[in-house]
Amino acid sequence: MLDTKHIQHFTKIVGDDNIYSDKAHLIAYSYDATREHFEPDAVIFPRNEQDVSEILKYCNEHKIVIVPRGAGSGFTGGALPSNGGIVLAMEKHMNKILEIDMKNMVAIVQPGVVNMDLQKAVEEVGLFYPPDPASQDYSTIGGNVSENAGGMRAAKYGITKDYVMATRAVLPNGDIIKAGKRTIKDVAGYNISGILIASEGTLAVLTEITLKLIPKPKMTKTAMGIFPSVTEAMNAVYKTMASGVTPVAMEFLDNLTIRAVEQTFHKGLPVDAGALLVTDVDGNLEDDLNFQLEQIEKVFKENGCSEFKIAKDDKEAADLWFARRNASPSLSVYGSKKLNEDVTVPRAVLPELLEKFYAIAEKYNVNIPCFGHTGDGNVHTNVMVDGSDPEQVKIAYQAIEEVFQATVDLGGTLSGEHGIGLAKAPYMSMAFTPEEMALFKSIKQAFDPNNILNPAKMGLN
């Protein structure tokens, strides 16, 4: 609980209507998509960068923990106040698109800007911001940068880090820095902006982000392939990506996921299929799109695809995407508790990875439905159990540990887009050597010697 003198000081900085310690606010800012709950001692809504600087300077002097927060939509607990302290909430005031620079094709935004709002704003002037996490309708750019969010378009266009050109940020001692430039090239000094990306608010608080934009493609087409087995579908993925065609998206659902969506929504899906692959292509010429789809169909059918459907219009495209977009909520048919992980491996080992996952499921007698962004090797694997049964929950965590080990053994990583946060912190030593972990901790120490910024995250302390 914060001393009254601290509350009074913060009130002088931001005003009565931007700091709260009542129960309603503490509960509202105690959770994220993990469903874990940790109440903060107070919630502060900074009005601008100077507020952030003054708040952090005071917190650093008095050793008060502070947790930056965007929309609280993360899946690993990155924005949870697990050590109490202050939640620094950006969505109320620091939510403006400051500039869309048409000549240089960049956008300058505050961290509380919602991803989809930015997409719509730049598309109105013919530009394009590709990163599209599933939470794009409500997640913020600051959160996207802090977690290095991906999305379905990552197969062709990359992820958040590929679009961050510069950042303004406040260090724990209150100093304001600018890292990077809006120039295409910049090799002067260390890449501090790159270090802040995916740092989950443990190093500094972002206050302004400069993002690269690209021209908006004029046309998009959607297709779906039906496969008798996951292995054949996974082979089709990496062979497609090596064929000279780069789809915008290449998403998959395995049989368990297909069945869950059909049981929930009754869309007439092929429940006997081993897997579905849904893909988008884009471009500026009809002939180019048709050529891309012809090449994808060729590779799909060479790898066992039994049926290849091309959407004739936007409605058919939405129908083809329906199952993928509704995969995650459908999985509740298999259990009330879902351990959802977003492991990533080189595309060529996807067939082996899925085989290992299903062997783990058989070993522990649990369902592990899988879906995800196979165009970039990112699989969402979901261990489903009865959350009211402690023994099943224990088994689920044992299975997840083996999922991580299988991923690392194949040259993969613990997270492709959700981050580490609290949920994956215990597994960091599985993926990194003691020397690498020591380096991470030394970076944290250099930025935040008093450990006030988002402690207990990423296995750093």
Tab-separated table of C-alpha atoms in Angstrom:
chain	number	residue	atom	x	y	z
A	1	MET	CA	0.000	0.000	0.000
A	2	LEU	CA	1.360	3.412	-0.979
A	3	ASP	CA	1.982	5.958	1.711
A	4	THR	CA	-0.384	8.951	1.585
A	5	LYS	CA	2.536	11.301	0.924
A	6	HIS	CA	3.295	9.420	-2.320
A	7	ILE	CA	-0.317	9.653	-3.491
A	8	GLN	CA	-0.287	13.374	-2.734
A	9	HIS	CA	2.902	13.890	-4.732
A	10	PHE	CA	1.560	12.048	-7.772
A	11	THR	CA	-1.686	14.014	-7.511
A	12	LYS	CA	0.313	17.234	-7.792
A	13	ILE	CA	1.851	15.915	-11.020
A	14	VAL	CA	-1.236	14.589	-12.841
A	15	GLY	CA	-4.240	16.051	-10.993
A	16	ASP	CA	-7.044	14.424	-8.997
A	17	ASP	CA	-8.752	12.916	-12.047
A	18	ASN	CA	-5.685	10.988	-13.230
A	19	ILE	CA	-4.719	8.976	-10.154
A	20	TYR	CA	-6.894	6.360	-8.470
A	21	SER	CA	-6.459	3.935	-5.598
A	22	ASP	CA	-10.101	2.914	-5.129
A	23	LYS	CA	-10.999	-0.772	-5.255
A	24	ALA	CA	-12.766	-0.563	-8.614
A	25	HIS	CA	-9.703	0.786	-10.415
A	26	LEU	CA	-7.330	-1.578	-8.639
A	27	ILE	CA	-9.402	-4.550	-9.762
A	28	ALA	CA	-9.839	-3.213	-13.302
A	29	TYR	CA	-6.063	-2.935	-13.724
A	30	SER	CA	-5.176	-6.179	-11.942
A	31	TYR	CA	-5.462	-8.611	-14.858
A	32	ASP	CA	-4.726	-9.284	-18.516
A	33	ALA	CA	-5.598	-12.086	-20.953
A	34	THR	CA	-3.839	-14.662	-18.750
A	35	ARG	CA	-6.726	-14.370	-16.235
A	36	GLU	CA	-4.186	-14.010	-13.446
A	37	HIS	CA	-4.868	-11.202	-10.955
A	38	PHE	CA	-2.452	-8.920	-9.078
A	39	GLU	CA	-3.803	-5.682	-7.674
A	40	PRO	CA	-1.625	-2.572	-7.927
A	41	ASP	CA	-1.447	0.035	-5.178
A	42	ALA	CA	-2.547	2.817	-7.522
A	43	VAL	CA	-3.335	3.540	-11.176
A	44	ILE	CA	-1.937	6.697	-12.794
A	45	PHE	CA	-2.911	8.104	-16.206
A	46	PRO	CA	-0.018	10.322	-17.387
A	47	ARG	CA	-1.063	13.208	-19.615
A	48	ASN	CA	2.215	13.592	-21.471
A	49	GLU	CA	5.888	12.692	-21.579
A	50	GLN	CA	6.795	15.201	-18.866
A	51	ASP	CA	4.324	13.549	-16.487
A	52	VAL	CA	5.961	10.194	-17.179
A	53	SER	CA	9.389	11.662	-16.502
A	54	GLU	CA	8.379	13.217	-13.190
A	55	ILE	CA	6.573	10.055	-12.055
A	56	LEU	CA	9.524	7.794	-12.862
A	57	LYS	CA	12.039	10.116	-11.242
A	58	TYR	CA	10.032	10.109	-8.015
A	59	CYS	CA	9.465	6.339	-8.127
A	60	ASN	CA	13.168	5.743	-8.664
A	61	GLU	CA	14.099	7.943	-5.699
A	62	HIS	CA	11.594	6.193	-3.423
A	63	LYS	CA	11.987	2.637	-4.819
A	64	ILE	CA	8.331	2.417	-5.913
A	65	VAL	CA	7.549	-0.281	-8.482
A	66	ILE	CA	5.931	0.932	-11.708
A	67	VAL	CA	4.325	-1.191	-14.439
A	68	PRO	CA	3.618	0.369	-17.874
A	69	ARG	CA	0.364	-0.811	-19.445
A	70	GLY	CA	-1.357	-0.478	-22.800
A	71	ALA	CA	-4.637	-2.345	-23.224
A	72	GLY	CA	-3.826	-5.292	-20.950
A	73	SER	CA	-4.446	-7.761	-23.773
A	74	GLY	CA	-1.227	-9.758	-23.353
A	75	PHE	CA	-1.158	-13.528	-22.922
A	76	THR	CA	1.924	-13.844	-20.699
A	77	GLY	CA	1.341	-11.399	-17.846
A	78	GLY	CA	3.724	-8.739	-19.103
A	79	ALA	CA	1.543	-5.893	-17.802
A	80	LEU	CA	0.525	-7.486	-14.505
A	81	PRO	CA	1.554	-5.661	-11.299
A	82	SER	CA	2.779	-8.878	-9.695
A	83	ASN	CA	4.877	-6.920	-7.162
A	84	GLY	CA	2.222	-4.287	-6.510
A	85	GLY	CA	3.198	-0.679	-7.050
A	86	ILE	CA	1.786	1.662	-9.692
A	87	VAL	CA	0.196	0.801	-13.011
A	88	LEU	CA	1.079	3.539	-15.510
A	89	ALA	CA	-1.872	3.400	-17.932
A	90	MET	CA	-1.375	5.042	-21.322
A	91	GLU	CA	-4.772	4.663	-22.962
A	92	LYS	CA	-6.552	7.699	-21.491
A	93	HIS	CA	-4.341	10.561	-22.684
A	94	MET	CA	-1.304	9.315	-24.596
A	95	ASN	CA	-3.345	7.848	-27.432
A	96	LYS	CA	-2.825	10.235	-30.347
A	97	ILE	CA	-1.545	9.800	-33.888
A	98	LEU	CA	0.816	12.775	-33.965
A	99	GLU	CA	1.776	12.726	-37.629
A	100	ILE	CA	1.390	10.771	-40.849
A	101	ASP	CA	4.314	11.829	-43.038
A	102	MET	CA	3.242	11.064	-46.616
A	103	LYS	CA	6.550	12.091	-48.177
A	104	ASN	CA	8.723	9.853	-46.024
A	105	MET	CA	6.004	7.236	-45.392
A	106	VAL	CA	6.208	7.197	-41.608
A	107	ALA	CA	3.728	7.610	-38.783
A	108	ILE	CA	4.546	9.104	-35.396
A	109	VAL	CA	2.249	7.891	-32.616
A	110	GLN	CA	1.874	7.855	-28.871
A	111	PRO	CA	1.952	4.451	-27.150
A	112	GLY	CA	-1.785	4.348	-26.370
A	113	VAL	CA	-2.871	4.409	-30.044
A	114	VAL	CA	-4.910	1.316	-30.903
A	115	ASN	CA	-3.374	-0.774	-33.680
A	116	MET	CA	-6.521	-0.856	-35.836
A	117	ASP	CA	-7.043	2.898	-35.491
A	118	LEU	CA	-3.573	3.426	-36.935
A	119	GLN	CA	-4.213	0.950	-39.751
A	120	LYS	CA	-7.423	2.731	-40.740
A	121	ALA	CA	-5.855	6.189	-40.554
A	122	VAL	CA	-2.923	5.357	-42.822
A	123	GLU	CA	-5.058	3.371	-45.278
A	124	GLU	CA	-7.261	6.436	-45.784
A	125	VAL	CA	-4.247	8.103	-47.426
A	126	GLY	CA	-3.163	5.032	-49.409
A	127	LEU	CA	-0.514	3.743	-47.000
A	128	PHE	CA	-0.256	0.500	-45.069
A	129	TYR	CA	0.855	-0.571	-41.591
A	130	PRO	CA	1.058	-4.387	-41.850
A	131	PRO	CA	1.501	-5.793	-38.293
A	132	ASP	CA	-1.923	-7.226	-37.414
A	133	PRO	CA	-1.988	-9.115	-34.098
A	134	ALA	CA	-5.231	-10.943	-33.325
A	135	SER	CA	-5.831	-8.230	-30.711
A	136	GLN	CA	-5.538	-5.457	-33.315
A	137	ASP	CA	-8.999	-4.062	-32.544
A	138	TYR	CA	-7.961	-3.120	-29.011
A	139	SER	CA	-4.223	-3.677	-28.411
A	140	THR	CA	-2.044	-0.563	-28.421
A	141	ILE	CA	1.046	0.246	-30.439
A	142	GLY	CA	3.053	0.702	-27.241
A	143	GLY	CA	2.074	-2.787	-26.133
A	144	ASN	CA	2.753	-4.170	-29.620
A	145	VAL	CA	6.273	-2.713	-29.544
A	146	SER	CA	6.912	-3.866	-25.973
A	147	GLU	CA	5.945	-7.438	-26.910
A	148	ASN	CA	7.159	-7.301	-30.549
A	149	ALA	CA	3.720	-8.405	-31.714
A	150	GLY	CA	3.219	-10.333	-34.941
A	151	GLY	CA	0.070	-11.314	-36.759
A	152	MET	CA	-1.276	-13.168	-39.755
A	153	ARG	CA	0.461	-10.930	-42.314
A	154	ALA	CA	3.902	-11.648	-40.857
A	155	ALA	CA	4.673	-14.323	-43.459
A	156	LYS	CA	5.174	-11.607	-46.087
A	157	TYR	CA	5.480	-8.358	-44.191
A	158	GLY	CA	7.276	-9.227	-40.968
A	159	ILE	CA	6.464	-8.199	-37.410
A	160	THR	CA	6.449	-5.033	-35.303
A	161	LYS	CA	10.245	-4.719	-35.044
A	162	ASP	CA	10.467	-4.454	-38.825
A	163	TYR	CA	8.498	-1.178	-38.721
A	164	VAL	CA	9.914	0.633	-35.691
A	165	MET	CA	12.286	3.345	-36.882
A	166	ALA	CA	12.628	5.386	-33.701
A	167	THR	CA	11.316	5.694	-30.167
A	168	ARG	CA	11.151	8.300	-27.458
A	169	ALA	CA	11.288	6.827	-23.978
A	170	VAL	CA	11.726	7.753	-20.343
A	171	LEU	CA	14.379	5.945	-18.332
A	172	PRO	CA	13.686	4.884	-14.736
A	173	ASN	CA	15.608	7.908	-13.416
A	174	GLY	CA	13.332	10.251	-15.372
A	175	ASP	CA	15.748	11.022	-18.220
A	176	ILE	CA	14.110	11.339	-21.636
A	177	ILE	CA	15.882	9.735	-24.594
A	178	LYS	CA	15.263	9.443	-28.312
A	179	ALA	CA	16.560	6.311	-30.018
A	180	GLY	CA	16.677	6.022	-33.796
A	181	LYS	CA	15.671	8.400	-36.598
A	182	ARG	CA	13.035	8.584	-39.313
A	183	THR	CA	15.823	7.959	-41.829
A	184	ILE	CA	15.937	4.689	-43.783
A	185	LYS	CA	19.571	4.167	-42.781
A	186	ASP	CA	21.047	4.849	-39.342
A	187	VAL	CA	24.165	3.068	-38.075
A	188	ALA	CA	25.344	5.702	-35.598
A	189	GLY	CA	25.631	4.348	-32.075
A	190	TYR	CA	24.049	1.323	-30.439
A	191	ASN	CA	20.589	0.267	-31.567
A	192	ILE	CA	18.840	1.339	-28.362
A	193	SER	CA	15.452	1.360	-30.062
A	194	GLY	CA	16.017	-2.290	-30.983
A	195	ILE	CA	16.801	-3.133	-27.361
A	196	LEU	CA	13.567	-1.504	-26.187
A	197	ILE	CA	11.494	-3.561	-28.644
A	198	ALA	CA	10.224	-6.722	-26.871
A	199	SER	CA	11.644	-5.512	-23.537
A	200	GLU	CA	8.146	-5.714	-22.003
A	201	GLY	CA	8.438	-2.413	-20.141
A	202	THR	CA	11.385	-3.598	-18.059
A	203	LEU	CA	13.906	-1.023	-19.339
A	204	ALA	CA	12.073	2.234	-20.087
A	205	VAL	CA	8.601	3.666	-20.683
A	206	LEU	CA	7.796	4.378	-24.336
A	207	THR	CA	6.258	7.794	-24.976
A	208	GLU	CA	6.479	8.144	-28.774
A	209	ILE	CA	7.043	5.690	-31.624
A	210	THR	CA	8.032	6.383	-35.246
A	211	LEU	CA	6.810	3.650	-37.585
A	212	LYS	CA	7.637	2.821	-41.179
A	213	LEU	CA	4.694	2.652	-43.582
A	214	ILE	CA	4.483	1.117	-47.058
A	215	PRO	CA	2.125	1.594	-50.028
A	216	LYS	CA	-1.191	-0.212	-49.680
A	217	PRO	CA	-1.570	-3.123	-52.161
A	218	LYS	CA	-4.621	-2.674	-54.382
A	219	MET	CA	-5.946	-6.252	-54.320
A	220	THR	CA	-6.079	-9.330	-52.094
A	221	LYS	CA	-7.294	-12.860	-52.800
A	222	THR	CA	-7.942	-15.729	-50.381
A	223	ALA	CA	-7.696	-19.489	-50.819
A	224	MET	CA	-7.911	-22.603	-48.663
A	225	GLY	CA	-6.365	-26.045	-49.007
A	226	ILE	CA	-7.719	-29.202	-47.350
A	227	PHE	CA	-5.140	-31.844	-46.373
A	228	PRO	CA	-5.490	-35.431	-45.158
A	229	SER	CA	-2.746	-34.962	-42.522
A	230	VAL	CA	-0.900	-32.260	-40.630
A	231	THR	CA	2.435	-33.543	-41.909
A	232	GLU	CA	1.392	-33.046	-45.534
A	233	ALA	CA	0.091	-29.562	-44.736
A	234	MET	CA	3.306	-28.576	-42.965
A	235	ASN	CA	5.378	-29.858	-45.889
A	236	ALA	CA	3.251	-27.713	-48.194
A	237	VAL	CA	3.956	-24.639	-46.070
A	238	TYR	CA	7.718	-24.533	-46.273
A	239	LYS	CA	7.763	-25.756	-49.875
A	240	THR	CA	5.362	-22.963	-50.862
A	241	MET	CA	7.554	-20.362	-49.189
A	242	ALA	CA	10.571	-21.735	-51.084
A	243	SER	CA	8.768	-21.793	-54.447
A	244	GLY	CA	9.220	-18.121	-55.278
A	245	VAL	CA	5.795	-17.060	-53.979
A	246	THR	CA	5.455	-15.176	-50.708
A	247	PRO	CA	1.860	-15.244	-49.438
A	248	VAL	CA	0.680	-12.454	-47.169
A	249	ALA	CA	-0.531	-15.093	-44.711
A	250	MET	CA	-0.299	-18.874	-44.411
A	251	GLU	CA	-2.420	-20.060	-41.486
A	252	PHE	CA	-3.280	-23.574	-40.383
A	253	LEU	CA	-5.748	-25.485	-38.245
A	254	ASP	CA	-5.239	-29.097	-37.230
A	255	ASN	CA	-8.018	-31.673	-36.941
A	256	LEU	CA	-8.766	-31.022	-33.269
A	257	THR	CA	-9.153	-27.307	-33.992
A	258	ILE	CA	-11.332	-27.935	-37.054
A	259	ARG	CA	-13.620	-30.135	-34.969
A	260	ALA	CA	-13.819	-27.568	-32.186
A	261	VAL	CA	-14.818	-24.760	-34.573
A	262	GLU	CA	-17.402	-26.965	-36.248
A	263	GLN	CA	-18.856	-28.137	-32.944
A	264	THR	CA	-19.131	-24.523	-31.800
A	265	PHE	CA	-20.292	-22.758	-34.971
A	266	HIS	CA	-21.630	-25.456	-37.360
A	267	LYS	CA	-20.032	-24.000	-40.502
A	268	GLY	CA	-19.831	-27.209	-42.519
A	269	LEU	CA	-16.097	-27.682	-42.072
A	270	PRO	CA	-14.435	-30.928	-43.216
A	271	VAL	CA	-14.144	-32.593	-39.791
A	272	ASP	CA	-12.278	-35.584	-41.216
A	273	ALA	CA	-9.501	-33.409	-42.650
A	274	GLY	CA	-6.099	-33.635	-41.020
A	275	ALA	CA	-5.488	-29.921	-41.505
A	276	LEU	CA	-6.588	-26.775	-43.292
A	277	LEU	CA	-4.291	-24.122	-44.716
A	278	VAL	CA	-5.775	-20.675	-45.351
A	279	THR	CA	-3.729	-18.211	-47.384
A	280	ASP	CA	-3.904	-14.668	-48.706
A	281	VAL	CA	-1.973	-13.148	-51.584
A	282	ASP	CA	-1.890	-9.488	-52.534
A	283	GLY	CA	-0.578	-7.181	-55.230
A	284	ASN	CA	-1.534	-4.525	-57.737
A	285	LEU	CA	-2.278	-6.642	-60.808
A	286	GLU	CA	-4.954	-9.329	-61.221
A	287	ASP	CA	-2.601	-11.464	-63.295
A	288	ASP	CA	0.004	-11.386	-60.539
A	289	LEU	CA	-2.493	-12.596	-57.932
A	290	ASN	CA	-3.703	-15.360	-60.223
A	291	PHE	CA	-0.108	-16.467	-60.859
A	292	GLN	CA	0.589	-16.621	-57.115
A	293	LEU	CA	-2.517	-18.708	-56.464
A	294	GLU	CA	-1.668	-21.067	-59.322
A	295	GLN	CA	1.772	-21.660	-57.837
A	296	ILE	CA	0.361	-22.219	-54.351
A	297	GLU	CA	-2.250	-24.651	-55.659
A	298	LYS	CA	0.452	-26.546	-57.537
A	299	VAL	CA	2.625	-26.935	-54.443
A	300	PHE	CA	-0.355	-27.779	-52.234
A	301	LYS	CA	-1.522	-30.566	-54.562
A	302	GLU	CA	1.995	-31.937	-54.905
A	303	ASN	CA	1.913	-32.335	-51.134
A	304	GLY	CA	-1.407	-34.104	-50.708
A	305	CYS	CA	-3.986	-31.304	-50.872
A	306	SER	CA	-7.312	-32.930	-51.688
A	307	GLU	CA	-9.249	-29.727	-52.388
A	308	PHE	CA	-8.207	-26.146	-53.149
A	309	LYS	CA	-10.813	-23.394	-52.862
A	310	ILE	CA	-10.382	-19.815	-54.091
A	311	ALA	CA	-12.761	-17.185	-52.719
A	312	LYS	CA	-14.748	-15.415	-55.424
A	313	ASP	CA	-15.521	-12.320	-53.361
A	314	ASP	CA	-15.090	-10.730	-49.934
A	315	LYS	CA	-17.909	-12.761	-48.415
A	316	GLU	CA	-16.380	-16.060	-49.512
A	317	ALA	CA	-12.990	-14.857	-48.267
A	318	ALA	CA	-14.508	-14.077	-44.860
A	319	ASP	CA	-16.080	-17.549	-44.810
A	320	LEU	CA	-12.717	-19.178	-45.524
A	321	TRP	CA	-11.079	-17.159	-42.747
A	322	PHE	CA	-13.881	-17.745	-40.246
A	323	ALA	CA	-12.480	-20.968	-38.810
A	324	ARG	CA	-9.004	-19.530	-38.275
A	325	ARG	CA	-10.264	-16.314	-36.697
A	326	ASN	CA	-12.510	-18.244	-34.318
A	327	ALA	CA	-10.129	-21.082	-33.524
A	328	SER	CA	-8.998	-19.944	-30.085
A	329	PRO	CA	-12.395	-19.436	-28.382
A	330	SER	CA	-13.696	-22.680	-29.883
A	331	LEU	CA	-11.139	-24.775	-28.011
A	332	SER	CA	-13.087	-24.501	-24.754
A	333	VAL	CA	-14.965	-27.613	-25.908
A	334	TYR	CA	-11.876	-29.553	-24.767
A	335	GLY	CA	-11.572	-28.105	-21.281
A	336	SER	CA	-12.001	-25.069	-19.076
A	337	LYS	CA	-8.265	-24.338	-18.748
A	338	LYS	CA	-6.081	-23.569	-21.739
A	339	LEU	CA	-2.298	-23.309	-21.593
A	340	ASN	CA	-1.775	-21.365	-24.801
A	341	GLU	CA	1.792	-21.036	-26.052
A	342	ASP	CA	3.130	-19.447	-29.250
A	343	VAL	CA	6.325	-21.323	-29.995
A	344	THR	CA	8.220	-20.728	-33.223
A	345	VAL	CA	10.615	-22.910	-35.212
A	346	PRO	CA	12.283	-22.806	-38.626
A	347	ARG	CA	9.543	-23.636	-41.145
A	348	ALA	CA	11.255	-26.743	-42.476
A	349	VAL	CA	10.932	-28.533	-39.106
A	350	LEU	CA	7.211	-27.821	-38.680
A	351	PRO	CA	6.226	-31.407	-39.604
A	352	GLU	CA	8.559	-32.822	-36.946
A	353	LEU	CA	7.433	-30.260	-34.361
A	354	LEU	CA	3.754	-31.157	-34.737
A	355	GLU	CA	4.558	-34.861	-34.539
A	356	LYS	CA	6.362	-34.241	-31.239
A	357	PHE	CA	3.404	-32.251	-29.880
A	358	TYR	CA	0.923	-35.018	-30.650
A	359	ALA	CA	3.250	-37.573	-29.042
A	360	ILE	CA	3.285	-35.403	-25.896
A	361	ALA	CA	-0.512	-35.248	-25.982
A	362	GLU	CA	-0.698	-39.037	-26.157
A	363	LYS	CA	1.856	-39.457	-23.370
A	364	TYR	CA	-0.144	-37.287	-20.945
A	365	ASN	CA	-3.587	-38.215	-22.283
A	366	VAL	CA	-4.549	-34.593	-22.967
A	367	ASN	CA	-5.811	-32.748	-26.024
A	368	ILE	CA	-3.296	-30.408	-27.662
A	369	PRO	CA	-5.056	-28.693	-30.575
A	370	CYS	CA	-2.747	-26.533	-32.672
A	371	PHE	CA	-3.238	-23.681	-35.101
A	372	GLY	CA	-1.299	-20.610	-36.107
A	373	HIS	CA	1.002	-18.712	-38.401
A	374	THR	CA	2.854	-21.476	-40.177
A	375	GLY	CA	4.037	-19.071	-42.881
A	376	ASP	CA	6.564	-17.824	-40.327
A	377	GLY	CA	6.889	-21.054	-38.314
A	378	ASN	CA	4.766	-19.761	-35.406
A	379	VAL	CA	2.485	-22.425	-33.879
A	380	HIS	CA	-0.135	-21.719	-31.224
A	381	THR	CA	-0.210	-24.904	-29.194
A	382	ASN	CA	-2.941	-25.311	-26.590
A	383	VAL	CA	-2.891	-27.839	-23.769
A	384	MET	CA	-6.544	-28.236	-22.752
A	385	VAL	CA	-7.626	-29.673	-19.392
A	386	ASP	CA	-10.323	-29.397	-16.740
A	387	GLY	CA	-9.241	-26.372	-14.709
A	388	SER	CA	-11.161	-27.563	-11.649
A	389	ASP	CA	-9.041	-30.729	-11.408
A	390	PRO	CA	-5.659	-29.959	-9.767
A	391	GLU	CA	-4.163	-33.203	-11.053
A	392	GLN	CA	-5.065	-32.345	-14.652
A	393	VAL	CA	-3.631	-28.855	-14.256
A	394	LYS	CA	-0.390	-30.345	-12.927
A	395	ILE	CA	-0.230	-32.680	-15.909
A	396	ALA	CA	-0.876	-29.770	-18.274
A	397	TYR	CA	2.165	-27.896	-16.981
A	398	GLN	CA	4.284	-31.013	-17.355
A	399	ALA	CA	3.130	-31.274	-20.957
A	400	ILE	CA	3.899	-27.600	-21.608
A	401	GLU	CA	7.439	-28.045	-20.322
A	402	GLU	CA	7.933	-30.829	-22.837
A	403	VAL	CA	6.396	-28.663	-25.576
A	404	PHE	CA	9.014	-26.003	-24.862
A	405	GLN	CA	11.819	-28.549	-24.763
A	406	ALA	CA	10.763	-30.048	-28.095
A	407	THR	CA	10.677	-26.559	-29.600
A	408	VAL	CA	14.123	-25.598	-28.324
A	409	ASP	CA	15.568	-28.949	-29.458
A	410	LEU	CA	14.453	-28.135	-33.007
A	411	GLY	CA	16.153	-24.760	-32.971
A	412	GLY	CA	13.040	-22.821	-31.997
A	413	THR	CA	12.099	-20.152	-29.481
A	414	LEU	CA	9.740	-19.970	-26.503
A	415	SER	CA	7.675	-17.168	-28.003
A	416	GLY	CA	7.041	-15.790	-31.460
A	417	GLU	CA	4.811	-12.859	-30.496
A	418	HIS	CA	3.260	-13.159	-27.016
A	419	GLY	CA	6.455	-12.413	-25.109
A	420	ILE	CA	7.760	-13.970	-21.890
A	421	GLY	CA	6.200	-11.958	-19.058
A	422	LEU	CA	5.430	-13.991	-15.953
A	423	ALA	CA	4.044	-17.084	-17.665
A	424	LYS	CA	7.205	-18.150	-19.489
A	425	ALA	CA	9.788	-16.699	-17.125
A	426	PRO	CA	10.470	-20.089	-15.454
A	427	TYR	CA	11.477	-21.571	-18.823
A	428	MET	CA	14.019	-18.954	-19.904
A	429	SER	CA	16.955	-21.077	-18.723
A	430	MET	CA	15.731	-23.787	-21.080
A	431	ALA	CA	16.251	-21.524	-24.074
A	432	PHE	CA	19.262	-19.440	-22.983
A	433	THR	CA	22.664	-20.281	-21.517
A	434	PRO	CA	23.759	-18.890	-18.132
A	435	GLU	CA	26.057	-16.497	-19.989
A	436	GLU	CA	23.179	-15.196	-22.121
A	437	MET	CA	20.913	-14.771	-19.095
A	438	ALA	CA	23.696	-12.901	-17.309
A	439	LEU	CA	23.949	-10.534	-20.283
A	440	PHE	CA	20.194	-9.891	-20.208
A	441	LYS	CA	20.396	-9.130	-16.489
A	442	SER	CA	23.316	-6.765	-16.986
A	443	ILE	CA	21.302	-4.818	-19.573
A	444	LYS	CA	18.413	-4.599	-17.128
A	445	GLN	CA	20.810	-3.402	-14.419
A	446	ALA	CA	22.278	-0.738	-16.708
A	447	PHE	CA	18.858	0.720	-17.526
A	448	ASP	CA	17.135	0.127	-14.182
A	449	PRO	CA	19.603	-0.313	-11.304
A	450	ASN	CA	16.867	-0.007	-8.667
A	451	ASN	CA	14.655	-2.578	-10.424
A	452	ILE	CA	11.531	-0.421	-10.272
A	453	LEU	CA	10.319	-1.071	-13.835
A	454	ASN	CA	8.128	-4.126	-14.238
A	455	PRO	CA	10.135	-6.471	-11.972
A	456	ALA	CA	9.755	-10.264	-11.996
A	457	LYS	CA	9.211	-10.401	-15.761
A	458	MET	CA	11.234	-12.311	-18.382
A	459	GLY	CA	13.178	-14.317	-15.770
A	460	LEU	CA	15.475	-11.349	-15.112
A	461	ASN	CA	15.114	-11.410	-11.334
